[in-house]
Amino acid sequence: MKTLFDKIWDAHVVTSVEDGPTQLYIDRHLCHEVTSPQAFAGLRARGLRVFRPEQTTLTADHNIPTMGQDQPIRDQISRFQVDTLARNARDFHLTYYGLNNPKNGIVHVIGPENGYTQPGMTIVCGDSHTSTHGAFGAIAFGIGTSEVEMVLASQCILQTRPKTMRINFEGKLNEHVGAKDMALFMIARLTTGGATGYFVEYAGEAVRNLTMEERMTLCNLSIEMGARGGLVAPDETTFNYIRGREFAPKGERWKEAMAYWQTLHTDEGALFDKEVTFDVSQIKPMITYGTNPGMGMPIDGTIPQLDDIDEAGKISFERSLRYMGFEPGEKLEGKLIDYVFLGSCTNGRIEDFRVFAGYVKGKKKADHVTAWLVPGSWQVRKQIEAEGLDRILEEAGFALRQPGCSACLAMNDDKIPAGMYAVSTSNRNFEGRQGPGARTILASPLVAAAAAVNGKITQP
Amino acid sequence: MEKFQTIISTYVPLPIENVDTDQIIPARFLKATTCDGFGDNLFADWRYDKEGHPKPDFVLNNPAFKGQVLVAGKNFGSGSSREHAAWAIAGYGFRVVVSSFFADIFRNNALNNGILPVVVSESFLSGLFDASKADPQATVTINLEEQTITSNVTGSSERFEINPYKKKCLLKGLDDIDFLLSNRNKIETYEQRRPFAY
Ligand code: SF4
């Protein structure tokens, strides 16, 4: 009796180091401009080629502008970083989706939408939100640059086997509650370190009922509670999503793949190192009030009092509220906000834009709010246009930008100014994450839409 | 990689929990294409004001606190997978980070760059903070061979865990790529026999 995680892991063990880590084979490797240059430099220094070039794909996303992408990048250092990626792609014979390529976009958005991400795979990328791909029943996790070099050199990585945890979401979701709220609720309960050392399987009725894109949102946020990754067993929803996409298996290969994929589930009675169950009827639309994703509460909730925080955590808690400009015990509903960011690999896919557009349709953006709407990829942007959502957004006073990570990590010009409040659909509310001094309130696309229209934190 | 030897050093206390990688090295400093120079921007937003002047109340700007060891609050290194965080810590001159809990990816990245993450108990950690508060000259000894950390003020000592393979790598100054490359034929054999090839 095996868990889903065990089945995939065991199928990828090349060998094990005595008293040490496992040498794990990697099916797919994704690279972007920020965490790869030093790895390619390492290969050059050792005189190595890429071992399996067809298994690595490159995209530029983290450090690119989201306007005027047809022009050369103005920031010289950023341009050099993107050019370096293009050069590495050429020198090492790798597929590269650069700026203006129709397949360009955020690495964790383009993998799934092109059918590159499939059940049973091992997938790595030098970005912690690689856990997104786990939605397809894959072992997917973020790696550091030394590990990027290892994969380029050997298509393998050395890993200690993580412990396994199953998180069951039982019951039916309330109205206006989605995968983002489930995730913020879960992280608030388990804390940002609560799943460190574990690989999580998400299960239960509420997870089964999620669409693929919602499952991606949930798996994406696994890392925010410290987990190595999160995954969902593949089912009809998964297969229907993959079928027909560009890199999906076709014909006989599809049948073979399906025969294998259908074995990918946790056996009845298989044991996890830890198991947690949430009743989703408890979950309401969520926001964060602090500077880590575990500091979440329902929109109508109140920030904890200092007395509720354990001794060792008091300094960090106070520091965090000082940074945010909030008081212990404060309610945030009704609070004015300055910026709204819809985008990122957490919530920058077509369904997120549908939800946002659905809410703002026939309404107007609040005058004092600056809104950045950044599709996760060119394909998402095309789809937005095909469905006429761009017109709905425009009529409500919103403009679309070009794809990229944008204000999720604010490496490019999309920085929230110091002291300003941003309701953001991304994944991290760390100090300075969205720009030096920026104050981030994480929320779902629906809550972000409500904030954009009403100019304040409000129930959707 | 440099071999890891026993370290006796003063330490820099950072009694803050959940120090994430965006604090260790903010994203706007990730534009470099080499591993050098990140040490100058370690903890940049805590360390410098908007004009780039050192903030006097931040510990790295206090000349009393130096050493090869950083002692930080619980859950150090959470957040992004950026190895730049490890390069910044190494670049500043730290060889050891002590905390009561580390985020996974950071721990790996640290080890891959010759930095030793040492996990201690909460009480040992607060003991270290107290000692350096009383006297910034307080020292610790980290002995990797024995897997022990000792506070030289109180004499109290704790054993820490480390994977035996990683321990060997650090002590000998070896890295993982050498190991993986020596296994090429095993990788090719695996590719022939795996259950489903993508
Ligand atoms: S959108 Fe944010 S989290 Fe996602 S890949 Fe880009 S920087 Fe990383």
XYZ file of C-alpha atoms and ligand atoms in Angstrom:
666
model
C 0.000 0.000 0.000
C 1.519 3.215 -1.148
C 0.663 6.881 -1.163
C 0.559 8.752 -4.457
C 3.749 10.511 -3.465
C 5.523 7.201 -2.771
C 4.514 5.784 -6.143
C 5.932 8.711 -8.093
C 9.038 9.037 -5.942
C 9.873 5.325 -6.123
C 9.474 5.374 -9.903
C 12.204 8.025 -10.124
C 14.904 6.660 -7.825
C 18.135 6.155 -9.752
C 20.158 5.151 -6.722
C 20.589 6.066 -3.081
C 23.647 7.362 -1.323
C 24.508 5.317 1.727
C 23.332 7.240 4.805
C 22.474 10.061 2.499
C 20.049 11.464 -0.015
C 18.328 9.779 -2.935
C 19.409 10.430 -6.479
C 16.141 11.313 -8.154
C 15.549 11.427 -11.913
C 13.891 14.605 -13.210
C 11.453 14.435 -16.133
C 10.982 18.133 -16.719
C 13.116 21.108 -15.859
C 11.990 24.715 -16.252
C 14.403 27.637 -16.118
C 14.050 31.418 -15.993
C 16.465 34.314 -16.195
C 16.983 35.023 -12.500
C 18.057 31.735 -10.932
C 19.842 30.106 -13.876
C 22.792 32.257 -15.063
C 25.172 31.063 -12.351
C 24.226 27.438 -13.098
C 25.101 27.810 -16.779
C 28.303 29.571 -15.781
C 29.057 26.548 -13.595
C 28.559 24.176 -16.530
C 30.911 26.242 -18.660
C 33.519 26.278 -15.918
C 33.390 22.482 -15.746
C 33.322 22.140 -19.520
C 29.973 20.306 -19.472
C 27.047 20.193 -21.872
C 23.407 19.840 -20.881
C 22.836 16.106 -20.392
C 19.248 15.907 -21.734
C 18.538 19.206 -23.491
C 15.056 18.174 -24.657
C 13.923 17.959 -21.014
C 14.676 21.579 -20.111
C 12.612 24.583 -21.209
C 13.445 28.254 -20.666
C 11.216 31.294 -20.330
C 11.795 34.915 -19.358
C 9.300 36.068 -16.738
C 10.691 37.300 -13.414
C 12.509 40.394 -14.519
C 10.738 41.695 -17.593
C 8.630 44.820 -18.081
C 4.857 44.367 -18.423
C 4.479 47.198 -20.912
C 6.279 47.790 -24.192
C 7.698 44.286 -24.464
C 8.282 44.849 -28.170
C 10.911 47.433 -27.207
C 14.363 46.536 -25.852
C 14.266 46.300 -22.030
C 15.214 49.721 -20.690
C 16.844 48.614 -17.447
C 20.320 47.630 -18.575
C 20.998 45.016 -15.933
C 17.633 43.351 -16.511
C 18.244 43.332 -20.225
C 21.611 41.707 -19.700
C 20.029 39.009 -17.541
C 17.403 38.207 -20.196
C 20.014 38.292 -22.962
C 22.157 35.922 -20.936
C 19.249 33.467 -20.810
C 18.811 33.701 -24.587
C 22.502 33.119 -25.092
C 22.477 30.130 -22.764
C 19.522 28.690 -24.686
C 21.478 29.015 -27.935
C 24.788 27.733 -26.597
C 23.250 24.728 -24.879
C 20.552 23.973 -27.500
C 17.518 24.475 -25.267
C 13.949 25.507 -26.085
C 13.442 29.134 -25.094
C 10.242 31.161 -24.975
C 11.599 34.677 -24.928
C 9.767 37.975 -24.968
C 7.101 38.206 -27.675
C 7.077 34.457 -28.196
C 3.403 33.379 -28.153
C 4.306 30.726 -25.575
C 6.047 33.187 -23.250
C 4.646 33.676 -19.776
C 5.200 32.845 -16.122
C 6.973 29.530 -15.897
C 4.228 27.868 -13.793
C 1.490 29.116 -16.067
C 2.969 28.028 -19.389
C 3.937 24.505 -18.255
C 0.350 23.422 -17.612
C -1.307 25.381 -20.412
C 0.892 23.752 -23.050
C 0.375 20.240 -21.716
C 4.035 20.105 -20.708
C 3.055 19.299 -17.125
C 1.656 15.776 -16.765
C 0.701 13.320 -14.011
C 3.409 11.140 -12.530
C 6.263 13.429 -13.522
C 9.057 14.875 -11.469
C 9.298 18.581 -12.278
C 11.753 21.116 -10.889
C 12.492 24.787 -11.418
C 14.575 27.374 -9.634
C 11.462 28.942 -8.161
C 9.732 27.856 -4.995
C 6.228 27.978 -6.510
C 7.055 25.048 -8.760
C 4.702 23.251 -6.376
C 1.942 24.602 -8.683
C 2.491 21.681 -11.077
C 1.579 19.259 -8.297
C -2.063 19.953 -9.193
C -1.609 17.382 -11.977
C -0.410 14.636 -9.649
C 3.274 15.346 -10.209
C 6.133 15.680 -7.735
C 7.080 19.278 -8.418
C 9.253 21.464 -6.247
C 11.500 24.499 -6.231
C 15.273 24.180 -6.232
C 18.288 26.413 -5.742
C 20.793 27.366 -8.399
C 23.354 24.665 -7.437
C 20.564 22.177 -7.999
C 19.675 23.777 -11.338
C 23.252 23.065 -12.335
C 22.935 19.462 -11.121
C 19.848 18.895 -13.247
C 21.423 20.477 -16.306
C 24.519 18.333 -15.847
C 22.884 15.011 -15.005
C 19.059 15.256 -15.227
C 19.164 14.233 -11.556
C 19.072 15.837 -8.165
C 20.010 14.661 -4.689
C 17.091 14.815 -2.291
C 16.261 13.540 1.137
C 12.905 11.819 1.078
C 10.374 14.141 2.689
C 7.683 12.961 5.099
C 4.152 12.778 3.779
C 1.084 14.653 4.955
C -2.479 14.459 3.730
C -4.735 17.458 4.076
C -8.407 16.647 3.598
C -10.818 19.407 2.738
C -14.253 17.983 3.469
C -17.654 19.444 2.706
C -18.911 22.090 0.307
C -17.447 25.566 -0.121
C -19.487 28.608 0.864
C -20.439 31.187 -1.718
C -17.587 33.565 -2.697
C -15.017 31.167 -1.246
C -12.408 29.628 -3.559
C -9.069 27.847 -3.635
C -7.171 30.955 -2.532
C -9.317 31.222 0.586
C -8.845 27.529 1.296
C -5.084 27.999 1.064
C -4.937 31.135 3.218
C -7.161 29.445 5.794
C -4.939 26.357 5.811
C -1.708 28.334 6.187
C -3.206 30.436 8.984
C -4.101 27.198 10.816
C -0.862 25.311 10.161
C 1.516 28.366 10.220
C 4.263 29.176 7.710
C 6.525 26.427 9.055
C 3.771 23.905 9.736
C 4.488 21.643 6.787
C 8.278 21.998 6.679
C 9.832 18.646 5.831
C 6.593 17.303 4.331
C 5.181 16.717 0.902
C 1.437 17.273 1.020
C -1.372 15.484 -0.766
C -4.610 17.453 -0.961
C -7.717 15.303 -0.864
C -11.370 15.327 0.088
C -14.625 16.323 -1.539
C -13.830 20.027 -1.799
C -10.540 19.319 -3.594
C -12.195 16.868 -6.008
C -14.687 19.603 -6.891
C -12.003 22.159 -7.759
C -11.136 22.916 -11.377
C -7.553 22.342 -12.538
C -6.765 26.031 -12.235
C -8.101 26.144 -8.680
C -6.037 23.066 -7.803
C -3.011 24.913 -9.158
C -3.729 27.848 -6.838
C -3.945 25.506 -3.866
C -0.783 23.544 -4.719
C 1.040 26.792 -5.547
C 0.667 27.965 -1.955
C 1.977 24.712 -0.393
C 5.400 26.279 -0.065
C 3.960 29.083 2.074
C 3.475 26.631 4.930
C 6.964 25.267 4.388
C 6.026 22.127 2.431
C 8.401 20.846 -0.225
C 5.384 20.629 -2.473
C 1.753 19.635 -2.722
C -0.106 17.366 -5.083
C -3.573 16.200 -6.047
C -4.307 12.744 -7.471
C -5.137 12.965 -11.179
C -8.746 12.279 -12.151
C -11.151 12.993 -15.019
C -10.797 16.743 -14.378
C -7.042 16.389 -14.889
C -7.250 14.206 -17.989
C -9.860 16.453 -19.610
C -7.631 19.440 -19.040
C -4.532 17.840 -20.571
C -6.179 16.117 -23.542
C -5.384 17.835 -26.820
C -2.852 20.337 -25.480
C 0.271 20.819 -27.561
C 2.708 18.620 -25.640
C 0.133 16.130 -24.361
C 0.582 12.550 -25.557
C -1.491 11.757 -28.647
C -3.068 8.612 -30.134
C -1.542 5.341 -28.872
C 0.745 7.300 -26.543
C -2.296 8.858 -24.910
C -3.740 5.403 -24.210
C -0.465 4.210 -22.706
C -0.221 7.348 -20.626
C -3.784 7.008 -19.386
C -3.201 3.390 -18.394
C -0.288 4.549 -16.267
C -1.897 7.725 -14.924
C -4.909 5.792 -13.700
C -2.649 3.930 -11.259
C -1.588 7.233 -9.708
C -3.600 7.517 -6.530
C -3.052 6.767 -2.867
C -3.964 3.159 -2.085
C -6.726 2.528 0.418
C -5.116 2.187 3.846
C -1.757 3.726 2.915
C -0.326 5.665 5.833
C 0.810 9.287 5.975
C 3.203 10.678 8.557
C 0.598 13.287 9.354
C -3.026 13.808 8.453
C -5.144 16.942 8.887
C -8.796 17.506 8.045
C -10.570 20.814 7.530
C -14.299 21.346 7.266
C -14.569 23.841 4.411
C -17.923 25.159 5.569
C -15.829 27.022 8.205
C -13.967 28.973 5.534
C -14.976 32.536 4.662
C -13.332 34.938 2.176
C -9.855 35.594 3.569
C -7.282 38.394 3.709
C -3.883 38.682 5.360
C -3.046 41.397 7.874
C 0.673 40.819 8.462
C 3.944 40.124 6.718
C 3.808 36.392 6.200
C 1.117 34.344 4.493
C 0.256 32.626 7.769
C -1.096 35.883 9.157
C -4.516 35.458 7.581
C -8.084 35.980 8.797
C -11.618 36.270 7.411
C -12.416 39.711 5.970
C -14.677 40.442 8.953
C -12.115 39.134 11.446
C -9.972 41.036 13.928
C -6.181 41.027 14.193
C -5.077 39.014 17.269
C -4.170 40.778 20.496
C -0.563 40.753 21.654
C -1.580 38.422 24.499
C -2.706 35.795 21.984
C 0.829 35.503 20.592
C 3.384 33.235 22.256
C 6.383 34.858 23.915
C 9.000 34.046 21.258
C 6.774 35.379 18.491
C 5.880 38.724 20.083
C 8.793 40.732 18.643
C 8.080 39.533 15.097
C 4.334 40.105 15.511
C 4.748 43.689 16.680
C 7.321 44.400 14.031
C 4.997 43.029 11.397
C 2.024 45.155 12.476
C 4.222 48.242 12.702
C 5.318 47.627 9.131
C 1.712 47.227 8.004
C 0.495 50.225 10.013
C -2.091 48.093 11.842
C -2.910 47.681 15.542
C -3.473 44.491 17.499
C -7.201 43.827 17.801
C -7.997 46.036 14.784
C -10.692 45.201 12.221
C -9.673 45.727 8.600
C -13.034 45.595 6.874
C -13.732 49.028 5.410
C -10.080 50.083 5.394
C -9.030 52.170 2.351
C -6.506 50.638 -0.043
C -4.328 52.154 -2.783
C -3.363 49.405 -5.192
C -4.792 46.179 -6.582
C -2.648 43.543 -8.267
C -4.309 40.737 -10.218
C -1.718 38.324 -11.518
C 1.160 35.906 -10.630
C 1.413 32.134 -10.911
C -1.016 31.917 -7.988
C -3.912 33.778 -9.601
C -2.980 34.980 -13.072
C -4.842 32.405 -15.167
C -7.964 32.768 -17.293
C -10.411 31.716 -14.568
C -8.998 34.404 -12.300
C -9.624 37.035 -14.951
C -13.130 35.684 -15.502
C -13.895 36.037 -11.802
C -12.428 39.522 -11.635
C -14.211 40.682 -14.794
C -17.439 39.074 -13.627
C -17.395 41.188 -10.474
C -16.405 44.518 -12.022
C -18.774 44.180 -14.978
C -21.028 47.260 -15.127
C -19.228 48.825 -12.138
C -16.374 51.319 -11.966
C -12.920 51.150 -10.490
C -12.583 53.440 -7.458
C -10.798 56.636 -8.520
C -8.067 56.489 -5.920
C -7.104 52.882 -6.701
C -4.280 51.999 -9.100
C -4.919 48.557 -10.542
C -2.370 46.354 -12.295
C -3.925 43.474 -14.180
C -1.184 41.187 -15.421
C -2.077 37.977 -17.287
C 0.117 34.984 -16.467
C 1.002 34.351 -20.105
C 0.333 35.502 -23.663
C -2.090 32.649 -24.075
C -4.049 33.861 -21.057
C -4.085 37.359 -22.503
C -5.287 36.069 -25.884
C -8.050 34.141 -24.182
C -9.097 37.231 -22.228
C -9.443 39.067 -25.525
C -11.202 36.158 -27.221
C -13.828 36.142 -24.485
C -14.265 39.916 -24.618
C -13.215 40.284 -20.988
C -10.791 43.031 -21.959
C -13.728 45.229 -23.009
C -15.594 44.593 -19.780
C -12.470 45.501 -17.847
C -11.865 48.595 -19.930
C -15.405 49.843 -19.458
C -14.936 49.482 -15.720
C -11.754 51.544 -15.883
C -9.108 48.801 -15.942
C -6.270 48.221 -18.410
C -4.467 44.961 -19.147
C -0.700 44.738 -19.022
C 1.630 42.262 -20.728
C 2.528 38.953 -19.075
C 5.213 38.451 -16.448
C 5.753 38.011 -12.722
C 5.409 41.767 -12.288
C 4.435 43.023 -8.838
C 4.520 39.514 -7.390
C 8.182 40.101 -6.668
C 8.654 43.628 -8.017
C 11.976 43.033 -9.741
C 10.854 45.094 -12.704
C 9.285 48.564 -12.553
C 5.996 47.305 -11.123
C 6.715 48.265 -7.522
C 4.063 49.287 -5.016
C 5.264 52.572 -3.467
C 6.358 52.625 0.169
C 3.552 52.857 2.710
C 0.816 52.068 0.178
C -1.700 49.278 0.717
C -2.019 46.731 -2.075
C -4.640 44.016 -2.241
C -2.759 41.382 -4.164
C -3.688 37.996 -5.621
C -0.049 36.858 -5.448
C 1.490 34.633 -2.812
C 3.766 36.609 -0.497
C 3.160 39.565 1.747
C 6.727 39.708 3.057
C 8.206 43.080 3.958
C 9.302 44.758 0.748
C 8.213 41.871 -1.467
C 6.150 44.128 -3.720
C 8.579 47.033 -3.445
C 10.486 48.635 -0.548
C 7.969 49.626 2.141
C 4.992 48.214 0.202
C 2.147 46.849 2.337
C 0.591 43.721 0.881
C -2.786 42.238 1.717
C -3.138 38.838 0.071
C -6.564 37.853 -1.199
C -8.479 35.996 -3.901
C -9.237 37.541 -7.309
C -12.840 38.059 -6.185
C -11.855 39.950 -3.031
C -9.321 41.934 -5.078
C -12.074 42.893 -7.538
C -14.286 44.067 -4.692
C -11.413 46.118 -3.283
C -10.689 47.670 -6.684
C -14.294 48.773 -7.186
C -15.024 49.884 -3.644
C -11.592 51.302 -2.904
C -11.460 49.472 0.406
C -11.338 46.065 1.991
C -14.832 44.716 1.699
C -16.852 41.516 1.369
C -17.206 40.516 -2.277
C 34.363 24.492 -1.824
C 36.463 25.276 1.221
C 36.755 22.523 3.823
C 34.787 23.135 6.997
C 36.860 23.264 10.165
C 35.931 23.838 13.779
C 34.857 27.421 14.302
C 35.292 29.460 17.458
C 33.783 32.846 16.874
C 31.794 35.751 18.202
C 28.332 35.883 16.656
C 25.764 38.282 15.288
C 22.384 37.985 17.057
C 19.194 38.500 15.033
C 16.337 37.630 17.412
C 13.608 37.847 14.756
C 11.362 34.935 13.752
C 10.362 33.988 10.201
C 13.215 35.866 8.539
C 12.323 35.231 4.909
C 14.517 35.243 1.827
C 13.071 38.580 0.701
C 14.621 40.106 3.834
C 17.887 38.259 3.414
C 18.244 39.547 -0.134
C 15.447 41.654 -1.670
C 14.419 40.737 -5.231
C 15.731 43.913 -6.797
C 19.263 42.684 -6.071
C 18.781 39.448 -7.995
C 19.741 40.863 -11.355
C 23.349 39.716 -11.259
C 24.567 36.849 -13.409
C 27.442 35.834 -11.107
C 27.534 34.758 -7.451
C 29.683 37.648 -6.268
C 28.890 40.825 -4.410
C 25.659 39.783 -2.705
C 27.157 40.177 0.780
C 26.946 43.968 0.491
C 23.177 43.721 0.135
C 22.547 41.135 2.838
C 19.441 42.312 4.769
C 19.517 45.451 2.589
C 16.140 46.871 3.620
C 16.892 46.492 7.313
C 20.444 47.632 6.940
C 20.203 50.779 4.793
C 17.748 53.660 4.639
C 16.207 54.955 1.405
C 19.319 56.970 0.599
C 21.513 53.938 1.126
C 22.944 55.071 4.465
C 23.431 52.419 7.159
C 20.658 52.416 9.777
C 22.499 52.617 13.116
C 19.977 50.480 15.004
C 20.435 47.407 12.786
C 22.767 44.800 14.196
C 25.029 44.494 11.128
C 25.754 48.209 11.444
C 26.798 47.869 15.060
C 30.579 47.365 15.094
C 30.305 45.529 18.415
C 28.775 42.502 16.655
C 30.972 40.512 14.282
C 31.940 36.940 13.553
C 31.444 34.004 11.241
C 28.215 32.939 12.910
C 24.707 34.351 12.501
C 22.230 33.459 15.245
C 18.618 33.973 14.171
C 15.071 33.406 15.429
C 12.843 30.480 14.546
C 11.973 29.554 10.908
C 14.921 31.192 9.225
C 15.018 31.349 5.420
C 11.390 30.763 4.549
C 10.021 31.889 1.204
C 11.772 31.836 -2.102
C 14.229 29.267 -3.460
C 16.711 31.985 -4.410
C 20.211 30.730 -3.709
C 21.203 34.390 -3.691
C 20.165 34.285 -0.018
C 22.906 31.760 0.687
C 25.391 33.691 -1.470
C 24.592 36.874 0.443
C 25.170 35.144 3.784
C 28.382 33.536 2.591
C 29.443 36.753 0.865
C 29.108 38.665 4.117
C 31.455 36.194 5.742
C 29.166 33.874 7.684
C 29.976 30.157 7.680
C 27.300 29.081 10.157
C 23.689 30.049 10.762
C 22.150 28.990 14.068
C 18.391 28.875 14.576
C 15.764 26.698 16.199
C 14.166 25.930 12.808
C 15.085 26.340 9.137
C 13.014 26.382 5.985
C 13.798 23.395 3.745
C 15.081 24.968 0.571
C 17.242 27.448 2.424
C 18.848 24.635 4.371
C 19.775 22.834 1.134
C 21.023 25.982 -0.533
C 23.150 26.801 2.493
C 24.743 23.359 2.541
C 25.434 23.554 -1.187
C 27.421 26.706 -0.524
C 29.468 25.503 2.389
C 27.311 27.195 5.022
C 26.378 25.023 7.971
C 22.816 25.407 9.304
C 22.788 24.433 12.991
C 19.460 23.634 14.615
C 19.362 24.203 18.381
C 16.613 24.105 21.001
C 14.594 27.227 21.804
C 16.201 27.473 25.216
C 19.737 27.177 23.847
C 18.872 29.843 21.283
C 17.557 32.293 23.854
C 20.638 31.553 25.953
C 22.785 32.703 23.033
C 20.728 35.875 22.616
C 21.013 36.648 26.336
C 24.759 36.079 26.375
C 25.470 38.409 23.452
C 23.162 41.041 24.909
C 25.229 40.986 28.089
C 28.511 40.883 26.188
C 28.912 41.188 22.405
C 32.281 39.437 22.796
C 30.505 36.180 23.727
C 31.649 33.296 21.537
C 30.384 29.928 20.349
C 32.285 26.862 19.211
C 30.927 24.775 16.359
C 32.517 21.387 15.915
C 31.142 19.657 12.823
C 33.110 16.429 13.331
C 31.463 15.969 16.753
C 28.242 17.724 15.703
C 28.261 19.976 18.740
C 27.689 23.647 19.394
C 28.905 25.174 22.659
C 28.180 28.540 24.197
C 31.539 29.551 25.628
C 29.887 31.921 28.107
C 27.727 29.383 29.888
C 29.628 26.274 28.828
C 26.353 24.668 27.797
C 26.541 22.472 24.750
C 24.119 20.815 22.349
C 24.395 18.165 19.686
C 22.955 19.000 16.270
C 21.844 16.750 13.434
C 23.268 16.690 9.951
C 22.891 14.198 7.164
C 26.082 12.034 7.144
C 26.527 12.522 3.394
C 26.346 16.303 3.697
C 28.663 16.224 6.677
C 31.234 14.354 4.641
C 30.850 16.823 1.755
C 31.393 19.813 4.050
C 34.358 18.279 5.850
C 36.027 17.316 2.585
C 34.926 20.366 0.586
C 33.211 18.224 -2.108
C 30.086 19.069 -4.049
C 27.101 17.110 -5.379
C 27.816 17.575 -9.060
C 31.060 15.607 -8.816
C 29.061 12.812 -7.252
C 26.244 12.899 -9.842
C 28.639 12.943 -12.759
C 30.379 9.847 -11.454
C 26.976 8.100 -11.697
C 26.288 8.679 -15.388
C 25.996 5.010 -16.305
C 23.455 4.482 -13.515
C 21.399 7.327 -14.955
C 21.469 5.789 -18.413
C 20.483 2.396 -17.026
C 17.600 4.041 -15.194
C 16.399 5.693 -18.387
C 16.144 2.260 -20.006
C 14.120 0.665 -17.245
C 11.822 3.366 -15.906
C 8.093 2.582 -15.679
C 6.917 5.365 -17.953
C 9.057 7.605 -20.109
C 7.829 11.142 -20.736
S 4.666 34.980 -10.241
Fe 5.795 35.282 -8.360
S 5.837 33.329 -7.356
Fe 5.197 32.982 -9.464
S 7.051 32.432 -10.544
Fe 6.800 34.638 -10.713
S 7.915 35.492 -8.983
Fe 7.679 33.322 -8.580
